[in-house]
mmCIF file of C-alpha atoms in Angstrom:
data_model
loop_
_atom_site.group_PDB
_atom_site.id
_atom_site.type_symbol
_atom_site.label_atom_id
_atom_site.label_comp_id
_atom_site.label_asym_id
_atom_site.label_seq_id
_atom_site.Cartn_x
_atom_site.Cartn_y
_atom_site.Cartn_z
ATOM 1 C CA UNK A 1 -45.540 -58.238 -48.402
ATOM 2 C CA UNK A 2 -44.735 -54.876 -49.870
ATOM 3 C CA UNK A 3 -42.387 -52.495 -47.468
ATOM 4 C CA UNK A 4 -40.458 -49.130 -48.218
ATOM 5 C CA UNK A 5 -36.837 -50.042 -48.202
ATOM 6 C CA UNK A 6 -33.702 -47.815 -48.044
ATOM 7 C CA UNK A 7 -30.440 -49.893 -49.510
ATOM 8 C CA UNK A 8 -28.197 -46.379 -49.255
ATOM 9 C CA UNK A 9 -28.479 -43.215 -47.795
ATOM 10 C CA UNK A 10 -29.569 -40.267 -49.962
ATOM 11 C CA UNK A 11 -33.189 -38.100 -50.914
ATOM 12 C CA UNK A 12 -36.248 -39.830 -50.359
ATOM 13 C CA UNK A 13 -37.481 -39.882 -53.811
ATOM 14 C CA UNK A 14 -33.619 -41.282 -54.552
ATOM 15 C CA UNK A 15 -33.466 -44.086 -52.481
ATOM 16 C CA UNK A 16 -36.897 -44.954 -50.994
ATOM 17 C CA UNK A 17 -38.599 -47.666 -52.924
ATOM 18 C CA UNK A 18 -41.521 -50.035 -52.099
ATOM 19 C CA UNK A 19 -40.954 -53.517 -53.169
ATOM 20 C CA UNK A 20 -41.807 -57.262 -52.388
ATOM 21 C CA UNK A 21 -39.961 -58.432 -49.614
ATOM 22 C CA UNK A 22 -40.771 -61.449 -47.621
ATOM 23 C CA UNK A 23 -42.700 -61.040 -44.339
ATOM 24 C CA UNK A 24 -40.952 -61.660 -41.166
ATOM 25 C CA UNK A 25 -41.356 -64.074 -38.412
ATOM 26 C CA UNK A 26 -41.124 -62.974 -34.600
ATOM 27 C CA UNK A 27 -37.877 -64.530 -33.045
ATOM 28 C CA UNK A 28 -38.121 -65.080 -29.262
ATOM 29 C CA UNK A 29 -39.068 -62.398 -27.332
ATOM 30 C CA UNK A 30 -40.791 -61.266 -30.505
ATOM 31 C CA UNK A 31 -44.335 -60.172 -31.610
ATOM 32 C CA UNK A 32 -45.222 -59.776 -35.465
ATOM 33 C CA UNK A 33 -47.524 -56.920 -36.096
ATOM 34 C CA UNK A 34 -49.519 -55.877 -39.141
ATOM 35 C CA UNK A 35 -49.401 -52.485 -39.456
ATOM 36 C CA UNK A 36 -52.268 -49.828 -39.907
ATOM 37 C CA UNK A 37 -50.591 -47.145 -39.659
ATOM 38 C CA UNK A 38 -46.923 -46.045 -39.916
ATOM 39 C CA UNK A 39 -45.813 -42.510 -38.103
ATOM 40 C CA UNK A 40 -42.970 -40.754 -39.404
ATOM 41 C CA UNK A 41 -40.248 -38.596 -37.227
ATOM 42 C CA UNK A 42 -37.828 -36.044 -37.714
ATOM 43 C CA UNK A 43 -35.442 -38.734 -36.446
ATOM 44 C CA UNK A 44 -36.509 -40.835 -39.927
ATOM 45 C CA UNK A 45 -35.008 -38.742 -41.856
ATOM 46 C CA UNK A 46 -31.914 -38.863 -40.148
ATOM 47 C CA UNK A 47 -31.737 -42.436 -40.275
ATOM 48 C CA UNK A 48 -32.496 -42.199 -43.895
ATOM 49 C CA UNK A 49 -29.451 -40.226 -44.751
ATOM 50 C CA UNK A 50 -26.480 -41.305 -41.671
ATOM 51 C CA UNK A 51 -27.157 -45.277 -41.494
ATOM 52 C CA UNK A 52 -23.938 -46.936 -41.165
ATOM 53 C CA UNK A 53 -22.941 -49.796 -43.673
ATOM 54 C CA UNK A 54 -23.367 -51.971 -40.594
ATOM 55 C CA UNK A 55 -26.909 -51.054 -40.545
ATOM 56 C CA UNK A 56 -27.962 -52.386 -43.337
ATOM 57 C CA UNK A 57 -29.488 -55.617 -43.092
ATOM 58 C CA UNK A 58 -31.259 -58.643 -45.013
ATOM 59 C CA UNK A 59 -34.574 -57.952 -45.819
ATOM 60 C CA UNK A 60 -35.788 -61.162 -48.063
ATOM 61 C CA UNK A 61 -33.788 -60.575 -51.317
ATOM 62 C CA UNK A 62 -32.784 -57.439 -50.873
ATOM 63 C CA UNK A 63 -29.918 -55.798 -48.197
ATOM 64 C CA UNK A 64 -31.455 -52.395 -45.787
ATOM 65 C CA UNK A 65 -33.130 -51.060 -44.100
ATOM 66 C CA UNK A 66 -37.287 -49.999 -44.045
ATOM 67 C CA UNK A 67 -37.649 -46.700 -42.240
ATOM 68 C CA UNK A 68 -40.121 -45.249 -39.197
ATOM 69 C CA UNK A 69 -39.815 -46.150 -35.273
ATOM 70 C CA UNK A 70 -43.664 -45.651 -34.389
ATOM 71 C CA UNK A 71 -47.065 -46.929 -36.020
ATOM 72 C CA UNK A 72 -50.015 -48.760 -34.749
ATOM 73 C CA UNK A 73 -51.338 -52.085 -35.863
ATOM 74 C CA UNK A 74 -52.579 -55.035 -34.518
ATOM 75 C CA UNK A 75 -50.711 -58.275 -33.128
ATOM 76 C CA UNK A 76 -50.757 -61.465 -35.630
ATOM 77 C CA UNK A 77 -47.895 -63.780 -34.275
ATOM 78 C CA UNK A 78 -45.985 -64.231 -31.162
ATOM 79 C CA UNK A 79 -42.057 -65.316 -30.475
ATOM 80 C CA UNK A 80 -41.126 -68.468 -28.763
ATOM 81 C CA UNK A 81 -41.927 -66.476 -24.934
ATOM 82 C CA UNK A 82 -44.677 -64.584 -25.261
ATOM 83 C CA UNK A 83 -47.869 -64.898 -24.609
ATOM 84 C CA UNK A 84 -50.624 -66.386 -26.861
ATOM 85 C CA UNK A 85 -53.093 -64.583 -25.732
ATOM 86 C CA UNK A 86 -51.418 -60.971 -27.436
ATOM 87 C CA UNK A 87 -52.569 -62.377 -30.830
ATOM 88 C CA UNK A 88 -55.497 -60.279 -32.183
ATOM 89 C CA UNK A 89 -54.238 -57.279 -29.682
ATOM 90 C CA UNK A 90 -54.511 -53.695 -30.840
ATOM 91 C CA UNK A 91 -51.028 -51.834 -30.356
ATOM 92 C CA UNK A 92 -48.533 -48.750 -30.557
ATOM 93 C CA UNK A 93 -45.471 -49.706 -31.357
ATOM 94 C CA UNK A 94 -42.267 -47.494 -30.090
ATOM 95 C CA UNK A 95 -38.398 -48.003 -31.547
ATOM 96 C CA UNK A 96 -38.896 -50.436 -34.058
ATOM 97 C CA UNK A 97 -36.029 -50.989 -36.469
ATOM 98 C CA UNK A 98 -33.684 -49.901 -33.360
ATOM 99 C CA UNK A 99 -31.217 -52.830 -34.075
ATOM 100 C CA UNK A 100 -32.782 -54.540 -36.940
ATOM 101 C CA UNK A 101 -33.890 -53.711 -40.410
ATOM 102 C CA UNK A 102 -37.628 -54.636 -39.377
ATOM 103 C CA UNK A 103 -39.239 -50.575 -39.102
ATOM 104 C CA UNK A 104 -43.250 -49.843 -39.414
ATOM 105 C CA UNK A 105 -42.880 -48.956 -43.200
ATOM 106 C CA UNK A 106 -44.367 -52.090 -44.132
ATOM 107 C CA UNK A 107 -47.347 -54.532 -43.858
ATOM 108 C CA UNK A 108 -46.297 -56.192 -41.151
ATOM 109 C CA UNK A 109 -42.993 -55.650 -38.715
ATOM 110 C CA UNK A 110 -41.587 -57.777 -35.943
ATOM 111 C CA UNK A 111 -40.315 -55.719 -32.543
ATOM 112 C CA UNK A 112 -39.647 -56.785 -28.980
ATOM 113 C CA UNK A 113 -43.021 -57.322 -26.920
ATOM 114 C CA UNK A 114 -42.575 -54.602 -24.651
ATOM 115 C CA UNK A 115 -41.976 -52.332 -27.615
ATOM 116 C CA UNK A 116 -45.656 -53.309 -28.850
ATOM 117 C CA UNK A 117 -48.505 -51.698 -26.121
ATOM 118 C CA UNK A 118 -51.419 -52.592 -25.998
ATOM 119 C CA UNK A 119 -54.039 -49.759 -27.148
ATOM 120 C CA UNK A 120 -56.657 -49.189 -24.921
ATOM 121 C CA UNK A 121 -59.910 -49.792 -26.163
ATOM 122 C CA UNK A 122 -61.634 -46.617 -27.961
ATOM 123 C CA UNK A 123 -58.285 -45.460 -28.697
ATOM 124 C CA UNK A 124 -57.398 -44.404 -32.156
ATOM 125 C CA UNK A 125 -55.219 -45.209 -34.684
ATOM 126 C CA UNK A 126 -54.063 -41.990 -35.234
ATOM 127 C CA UNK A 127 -53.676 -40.952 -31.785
ATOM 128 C CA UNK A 128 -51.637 -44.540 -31.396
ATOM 129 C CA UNK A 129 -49.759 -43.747 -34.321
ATOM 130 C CA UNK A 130 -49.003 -39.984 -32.578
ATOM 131 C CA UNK A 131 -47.261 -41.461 -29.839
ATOM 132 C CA UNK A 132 -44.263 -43.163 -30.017
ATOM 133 C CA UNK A 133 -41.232 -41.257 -30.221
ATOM 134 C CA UNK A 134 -42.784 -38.122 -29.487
ATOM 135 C CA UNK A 135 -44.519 -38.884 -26.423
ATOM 136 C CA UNK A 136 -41.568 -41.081 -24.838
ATOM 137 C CA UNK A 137 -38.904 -38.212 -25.512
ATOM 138 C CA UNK A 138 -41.940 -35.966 -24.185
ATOM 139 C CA UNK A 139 -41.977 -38.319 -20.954
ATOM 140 C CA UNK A 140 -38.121 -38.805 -20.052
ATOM 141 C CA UNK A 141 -37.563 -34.731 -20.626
ATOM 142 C CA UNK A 142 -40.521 -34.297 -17.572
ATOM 143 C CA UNK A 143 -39.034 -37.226 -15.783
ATOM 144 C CA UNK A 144 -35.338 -37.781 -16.068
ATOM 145 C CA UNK A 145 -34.895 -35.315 -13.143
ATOM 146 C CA UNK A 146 -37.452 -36.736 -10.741
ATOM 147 C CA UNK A 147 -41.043 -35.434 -10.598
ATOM 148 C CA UNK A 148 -41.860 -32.418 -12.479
ATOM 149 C CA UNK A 149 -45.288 -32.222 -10.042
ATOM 150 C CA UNK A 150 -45.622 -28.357 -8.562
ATOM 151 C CA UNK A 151 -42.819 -27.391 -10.633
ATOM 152 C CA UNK A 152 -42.894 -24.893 -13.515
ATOM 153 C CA UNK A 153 -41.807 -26.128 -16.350
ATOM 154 C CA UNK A 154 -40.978 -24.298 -20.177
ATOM 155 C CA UNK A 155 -41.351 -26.549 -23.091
ATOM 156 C CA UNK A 156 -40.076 -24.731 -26.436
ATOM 157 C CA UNK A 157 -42.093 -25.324 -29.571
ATOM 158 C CA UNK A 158 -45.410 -26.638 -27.698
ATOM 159 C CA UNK A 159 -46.966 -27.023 -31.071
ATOM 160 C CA UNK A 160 -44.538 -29.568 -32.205
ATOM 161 C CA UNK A 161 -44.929 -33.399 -31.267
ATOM 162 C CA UNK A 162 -42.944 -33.752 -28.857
ATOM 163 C CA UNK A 163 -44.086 -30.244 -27.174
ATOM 164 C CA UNK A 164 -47.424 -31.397 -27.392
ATOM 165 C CA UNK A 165 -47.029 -34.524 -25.643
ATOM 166 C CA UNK A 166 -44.635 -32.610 -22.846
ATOM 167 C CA UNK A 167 -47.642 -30.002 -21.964
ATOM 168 C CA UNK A 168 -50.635 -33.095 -22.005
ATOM 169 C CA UNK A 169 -48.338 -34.966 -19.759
ATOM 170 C CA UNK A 170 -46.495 -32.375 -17.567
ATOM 171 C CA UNK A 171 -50.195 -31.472 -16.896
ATOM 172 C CA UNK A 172 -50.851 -34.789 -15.899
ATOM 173 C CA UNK A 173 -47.788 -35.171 -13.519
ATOM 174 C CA UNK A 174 -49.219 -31.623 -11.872
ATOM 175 C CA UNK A 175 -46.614 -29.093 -13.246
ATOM 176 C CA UNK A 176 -47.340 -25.591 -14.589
ATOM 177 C CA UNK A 177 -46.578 -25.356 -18.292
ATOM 178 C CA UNK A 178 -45.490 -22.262 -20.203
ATOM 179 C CA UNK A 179 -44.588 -22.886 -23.579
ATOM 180 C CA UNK A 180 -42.558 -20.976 -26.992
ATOM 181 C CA UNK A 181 -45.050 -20.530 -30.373
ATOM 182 C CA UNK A 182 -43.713 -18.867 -33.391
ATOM 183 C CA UNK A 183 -46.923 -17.400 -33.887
ATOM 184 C CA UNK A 184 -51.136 -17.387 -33.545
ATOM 185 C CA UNK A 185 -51.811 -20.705 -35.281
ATOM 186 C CA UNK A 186 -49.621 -22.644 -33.290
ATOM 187 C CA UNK A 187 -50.467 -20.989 -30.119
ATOM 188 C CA UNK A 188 -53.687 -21.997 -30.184
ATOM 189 C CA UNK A 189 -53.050 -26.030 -30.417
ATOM 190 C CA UNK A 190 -50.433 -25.169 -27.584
ATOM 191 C CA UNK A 191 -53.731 -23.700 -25.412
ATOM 192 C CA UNK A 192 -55.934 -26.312 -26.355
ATOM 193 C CA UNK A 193 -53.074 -29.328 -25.429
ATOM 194 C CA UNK A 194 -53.582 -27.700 -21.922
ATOM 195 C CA UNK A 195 -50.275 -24.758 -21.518
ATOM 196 C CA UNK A 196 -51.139 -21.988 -18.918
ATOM 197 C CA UNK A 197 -49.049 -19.751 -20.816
ATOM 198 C CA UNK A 198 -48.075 -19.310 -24.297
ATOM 199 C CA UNK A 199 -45.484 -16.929 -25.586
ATOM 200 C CA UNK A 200 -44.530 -15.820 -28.979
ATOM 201 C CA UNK A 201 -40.632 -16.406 -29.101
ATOM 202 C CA UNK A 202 -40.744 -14.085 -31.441
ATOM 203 C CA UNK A 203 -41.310 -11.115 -29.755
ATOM 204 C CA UNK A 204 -39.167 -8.884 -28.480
ATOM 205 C CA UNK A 205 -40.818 -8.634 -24.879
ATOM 206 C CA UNK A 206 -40.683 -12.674 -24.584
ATOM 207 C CA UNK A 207 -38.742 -13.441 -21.386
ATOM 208 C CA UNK A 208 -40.283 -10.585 -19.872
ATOM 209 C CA UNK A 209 -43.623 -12.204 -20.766
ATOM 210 C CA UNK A 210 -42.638 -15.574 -19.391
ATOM 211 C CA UNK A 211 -41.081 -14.186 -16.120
ATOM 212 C CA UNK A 212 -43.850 -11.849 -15.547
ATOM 213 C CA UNK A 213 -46.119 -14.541 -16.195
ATOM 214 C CA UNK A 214 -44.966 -17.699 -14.069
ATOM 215 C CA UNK A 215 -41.592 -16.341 -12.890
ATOM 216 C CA UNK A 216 -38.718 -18.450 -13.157
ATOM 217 C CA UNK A 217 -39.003 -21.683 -14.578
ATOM 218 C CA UNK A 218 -37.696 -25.226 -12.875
ATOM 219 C CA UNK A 219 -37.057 -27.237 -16.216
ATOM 220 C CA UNK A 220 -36.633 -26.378 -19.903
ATOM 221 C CA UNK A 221 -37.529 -29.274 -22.293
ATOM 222 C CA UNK A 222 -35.533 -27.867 -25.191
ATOM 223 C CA UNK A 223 -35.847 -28.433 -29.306
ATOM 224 C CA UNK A 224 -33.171 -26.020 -30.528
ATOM 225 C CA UNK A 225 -30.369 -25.163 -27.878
ATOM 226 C CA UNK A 226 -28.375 -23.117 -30.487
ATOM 227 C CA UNK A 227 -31.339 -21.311 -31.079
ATOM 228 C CA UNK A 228 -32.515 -20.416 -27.475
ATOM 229 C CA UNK A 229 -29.682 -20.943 -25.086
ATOM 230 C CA UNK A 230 -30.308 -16.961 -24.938
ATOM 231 C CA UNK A 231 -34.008 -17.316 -23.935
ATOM 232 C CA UNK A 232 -32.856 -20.416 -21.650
ATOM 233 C CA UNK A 233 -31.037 -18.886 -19.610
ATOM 234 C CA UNK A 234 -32.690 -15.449 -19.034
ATOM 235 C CA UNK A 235 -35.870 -17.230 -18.039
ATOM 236 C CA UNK A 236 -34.244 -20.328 -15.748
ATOM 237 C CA UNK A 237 -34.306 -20.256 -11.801
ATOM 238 C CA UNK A 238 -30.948 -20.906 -9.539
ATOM 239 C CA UNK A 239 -30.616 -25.108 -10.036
ATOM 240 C CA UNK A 240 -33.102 -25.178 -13.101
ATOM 241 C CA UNK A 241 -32.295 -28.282 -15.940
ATOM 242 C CA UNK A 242 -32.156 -27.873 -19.456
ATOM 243 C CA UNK A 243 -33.400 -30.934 -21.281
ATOM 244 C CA UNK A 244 -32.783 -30.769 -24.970
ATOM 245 C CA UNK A 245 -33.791 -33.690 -27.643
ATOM 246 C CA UNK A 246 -32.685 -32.982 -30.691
ATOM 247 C CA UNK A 247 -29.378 -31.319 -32.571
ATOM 248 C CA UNK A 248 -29.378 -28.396 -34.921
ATOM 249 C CA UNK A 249 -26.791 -28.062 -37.498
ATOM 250 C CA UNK A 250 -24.751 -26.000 -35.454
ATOM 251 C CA UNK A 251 -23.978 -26.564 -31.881
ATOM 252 C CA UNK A 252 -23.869 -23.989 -28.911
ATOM 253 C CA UNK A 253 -21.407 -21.668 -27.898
ATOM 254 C CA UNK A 254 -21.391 -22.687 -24.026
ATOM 255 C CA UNK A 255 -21.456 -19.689 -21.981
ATOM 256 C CA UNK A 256 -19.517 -22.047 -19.079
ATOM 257 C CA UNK A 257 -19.827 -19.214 -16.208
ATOM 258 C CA UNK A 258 -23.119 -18.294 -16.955
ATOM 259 C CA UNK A 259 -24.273 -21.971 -17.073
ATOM 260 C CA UNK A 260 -21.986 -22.711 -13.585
ATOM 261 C CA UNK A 261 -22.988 -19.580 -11.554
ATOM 262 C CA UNK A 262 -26.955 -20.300 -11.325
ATOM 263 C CA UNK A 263 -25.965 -23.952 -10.982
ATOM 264 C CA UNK A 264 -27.844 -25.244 -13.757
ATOM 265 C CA UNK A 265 -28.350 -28.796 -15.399
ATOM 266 C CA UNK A 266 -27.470 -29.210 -18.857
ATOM 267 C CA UNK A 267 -29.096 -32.944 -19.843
ATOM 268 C CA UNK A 268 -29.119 -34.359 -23.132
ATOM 269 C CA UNK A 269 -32.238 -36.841 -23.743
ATOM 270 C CA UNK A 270 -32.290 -39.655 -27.081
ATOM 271 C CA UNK A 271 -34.664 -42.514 -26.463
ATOM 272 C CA UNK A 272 -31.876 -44.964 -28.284
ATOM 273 C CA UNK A 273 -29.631 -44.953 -25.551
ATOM 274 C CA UNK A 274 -31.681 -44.274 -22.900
ATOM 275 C CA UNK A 275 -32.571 -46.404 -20.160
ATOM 276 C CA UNK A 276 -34.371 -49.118 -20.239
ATOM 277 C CA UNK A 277 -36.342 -49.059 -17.090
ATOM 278 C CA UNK A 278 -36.982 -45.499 -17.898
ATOM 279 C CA UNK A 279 -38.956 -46.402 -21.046
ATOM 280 C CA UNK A 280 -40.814 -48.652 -19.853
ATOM 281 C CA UNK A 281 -41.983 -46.229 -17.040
ATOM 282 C CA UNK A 282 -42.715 -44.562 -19.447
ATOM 283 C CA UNK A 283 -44.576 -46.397 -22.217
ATOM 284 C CA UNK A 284 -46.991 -47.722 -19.161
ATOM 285 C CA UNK A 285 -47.887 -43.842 -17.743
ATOM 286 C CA UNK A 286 -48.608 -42.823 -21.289
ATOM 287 C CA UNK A 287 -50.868 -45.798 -21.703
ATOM 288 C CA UNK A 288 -52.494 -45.261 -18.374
ATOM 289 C CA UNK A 289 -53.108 -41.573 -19.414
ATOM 290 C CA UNK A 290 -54.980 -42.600 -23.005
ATOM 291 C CA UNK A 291 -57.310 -45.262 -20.336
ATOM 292 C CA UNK A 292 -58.404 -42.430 -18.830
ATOM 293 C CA UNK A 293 -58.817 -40.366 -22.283
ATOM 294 C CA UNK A 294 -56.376 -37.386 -21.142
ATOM 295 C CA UNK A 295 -54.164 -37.665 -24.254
ATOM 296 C CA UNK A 296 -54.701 -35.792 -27.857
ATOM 297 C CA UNK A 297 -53.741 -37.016 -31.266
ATOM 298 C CA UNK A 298 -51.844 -34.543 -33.425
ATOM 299 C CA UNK A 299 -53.523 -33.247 -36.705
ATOM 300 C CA UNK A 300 -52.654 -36.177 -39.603
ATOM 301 C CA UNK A 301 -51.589 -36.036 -42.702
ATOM 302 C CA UNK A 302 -51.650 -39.587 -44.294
ATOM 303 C CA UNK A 303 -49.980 -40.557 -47.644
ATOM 304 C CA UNK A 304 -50.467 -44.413 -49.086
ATOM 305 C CA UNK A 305 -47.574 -46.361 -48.932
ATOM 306 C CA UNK A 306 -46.462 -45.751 -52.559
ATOM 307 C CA UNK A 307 -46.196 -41.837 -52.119
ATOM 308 C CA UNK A 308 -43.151 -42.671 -48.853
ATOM 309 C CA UNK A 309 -41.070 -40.342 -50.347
ATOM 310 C CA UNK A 310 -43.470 -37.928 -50.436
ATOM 311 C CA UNK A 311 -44.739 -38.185 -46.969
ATOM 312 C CA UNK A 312 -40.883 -37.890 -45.895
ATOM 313 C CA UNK A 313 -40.948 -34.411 -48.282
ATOM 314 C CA UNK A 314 -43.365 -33.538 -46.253
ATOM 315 C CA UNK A 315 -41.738 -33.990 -42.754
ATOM 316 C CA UNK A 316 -38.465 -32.199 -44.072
ATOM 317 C CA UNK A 317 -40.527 -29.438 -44.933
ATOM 318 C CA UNK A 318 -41.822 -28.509 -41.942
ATOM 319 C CA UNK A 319 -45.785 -29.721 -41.953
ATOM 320 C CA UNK A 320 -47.346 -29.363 -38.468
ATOM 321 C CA UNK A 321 -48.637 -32.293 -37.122
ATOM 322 C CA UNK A 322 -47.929 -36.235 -37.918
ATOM 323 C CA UNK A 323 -47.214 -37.644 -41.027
ATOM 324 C CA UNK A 324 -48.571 -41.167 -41.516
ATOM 325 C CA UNK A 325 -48.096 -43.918 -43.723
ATOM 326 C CA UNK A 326 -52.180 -45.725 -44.239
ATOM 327 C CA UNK A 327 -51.710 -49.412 -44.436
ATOM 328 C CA UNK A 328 -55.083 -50.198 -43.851
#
C-alpha cells in the first residue's frame, strides 16, 4: 500500500515521503480500516518535528512513523475480539498512531475498535474526517468540569476547529456561548456554528462587549493562554475555569493573586493523556449529536496523497478550515 512516512523529524517537504510499505493486519482488539479520507491537526505537525527516537517504529521495510490522528474510512478486517459484523462499517477514526506507527496517512491503518466509530448513516466524509481531535478536545474542555448546561461559557477562536466544535456542542449540552473572532470572515462561521455572541478580540472595547453582552462568563475553553490570560481574566466570574488545549511558544506569566483571589480553575486539557472513560463519553455524545444531524463539517481543503507535504504547508500556514488527505 502506499503511506506518507516520517523516518526523522524536520520540514514536511524534508522528511515526508510516500512510499510502498506493507499493509497492516489488526492485532487483537484491532480493526483495519481503509482510509477515505485523512484529517490533518495542528498537533501533526508537532509530532512531525518532536517524535522521540523511541517513536519510531517498523513500518514494512522501512523504520517511522506515518502522520495524522483523525480520518474516515471504512472497516475491512477485524482483530482476534471483535466483532465480525464491523466489517464493511463506515467510520471516524480518533488517535490513531497514539502508540504505534500505524496513523491515517495511508491506504489503510489499524487502531483500537473503540477508536474507530461508526458513522451514522447520511453522514459525510468530510464532516467524519472534521471530527476527531477537534471535536473530542472540543468535548472534554465543555465537560471536564461537570455540565456546562445553563452556564455561560467563552470559547476563544470560535472559527477554529476546535472552537467550532465547542459552540455546536456547548449548544447542545444547553450553555450560552460567546466566542473571540479576529475579524468579519470568521465571525460569521462562528454565528452560523450557533454562538449568541461574537466579539472581535481585536477591539479595544472587547471585554466590555462580552460583559455587557452575557456578563461574566462560567468557563473559558482557551487556544492561546499567553495571548489572552489578559482578556481571561477581566471577563471570568468568582469560581470560573480556564480550559486551555494547546501551548504557544511562550508560556504565561501567572498573575498567582489575581488567579487565587476570584478562586479560579486553571485546567490543562490533551486528549493523549486524558482519561479514558472520558473519551469514550465523549466519542458516543458526538456520534449521537451527528444521528440527529446537529453537527457541521468545517470548510475542506483536500490535497492527494502525493502533495502531504503540501497539505501540512498548508496547516502551518494558517488555512481556515480542515486540511484533508483524499484517498478515495
Amino acid at each position: 500500500m502506499k503511506a506518507a512516512l516520517f523516518t526523522a523529524n524536520g520540514p514536511a517537504k524534508t522528511v515526508l515521503r510516500v512510499l510502498d510499505v506493507a499493509r497492516p493486519e489488526p492485532g487483537p482488539g484491532e480493526v483495519r480500516v481503509r482510509v477515505a479520507l485523512s484529517a490533518i491537526n495542528p498537533g501533526d505537525m508537532w509530532m512531525r518535528t518532536n517524535s522521540a527516537p523511541e517513536d519510531f517504529k517498523p513500518v514494512g521495510e522501512h523504520r517511522g512513523r506515518i502522520p495524522h490522528q483523525d480520518g474516515t474510512g471504512v472497516v475491512d478486517a477485524v482483530g482476534a475480539g471483535v466483532d465480525a459484523s464491523r466489517i464493511g462499517e463506515r467510520v471516524w477514526i480518533w488517535m490513531a498512531g497514539s502508540g504505534t506507527p500505524w496513523g491515517t496517512a495511508a491506504e489503510w491503518t489499524v487502531v483500537p475498535s473503540e477508536r474507530a466509530v461508526r458513522l451514522p448513516e447520511g453522514t459525510s466524509d468530510e464532516l467524519g474526517a472534521s471530527l476527531g481531535i477537534p471535536a473530542m478536545t472540543a468535548h472534554r474542555c465543555l465537560h471536564a468540569d461537570g455540565s456546562p448546561k445553563d452556564r455561560t461559557v467563552l470559547v476563544a477562536a470560535g472559527a477554529g476547529a476546535v472552537g467550532h466544535y465547542a459552540i455546536e456542542l456547548g449548544k447542545l449540552a444547553g450553555a450560552r456561548i460567546v466566542t473571540t473572532v479576529s475579524g468579519p470572515e470568521k465571525a460569521a462561521l462562528a454565528q452560523a456554528a450557533g454562538a449568541d455572541l461574537v466579539v472581535n478580540y481585536r477591539e479595544a472595547d472587547a471585554v466590555r462587549q462580552i460583559l455587557d453582552g452575557a456578563g461574566p462568563v462560567d468557563r473559558i475553553v482557551e487556544v492561546a493562554l499567553t495571548d489572552n490570560l489578559e482578556l481571561d481574566l477581566a471577563v471570568a466570574a468568582p469560581g470560573a475555569t480556564i480550559v486551555t488545549y494547546a501551548a504557544q511558544p511562550v508560556d504565561p506569566a501567572l498573575p498567582v493573586f489575581r488567579l487565587m483571589w476570584p478562586n479560579l480553575v486553571l485546567r490543562f486539557a490533551l486528549l493523549l493523556t486524558a482519561p479514558r472513560d472520558a473519551l469514550l463519553r465523549a466519542a458516543t455524545e458526538i456520534t449521537s449529536a451527528l444521528e440527529q444531524n446537529l453537527l457541521s463539517p468545517l470548510a475542506v481543503h483536500s490535497f492527494g496523497l502525493d502533495d502531504v507535504a503540501a497539505a501540512h504547508e498548508a496547516v502551518e500556514n494558517g488555512v481556515t478550515g480542515k486540511v484533508v488527505l483524499d484517498l478515495r
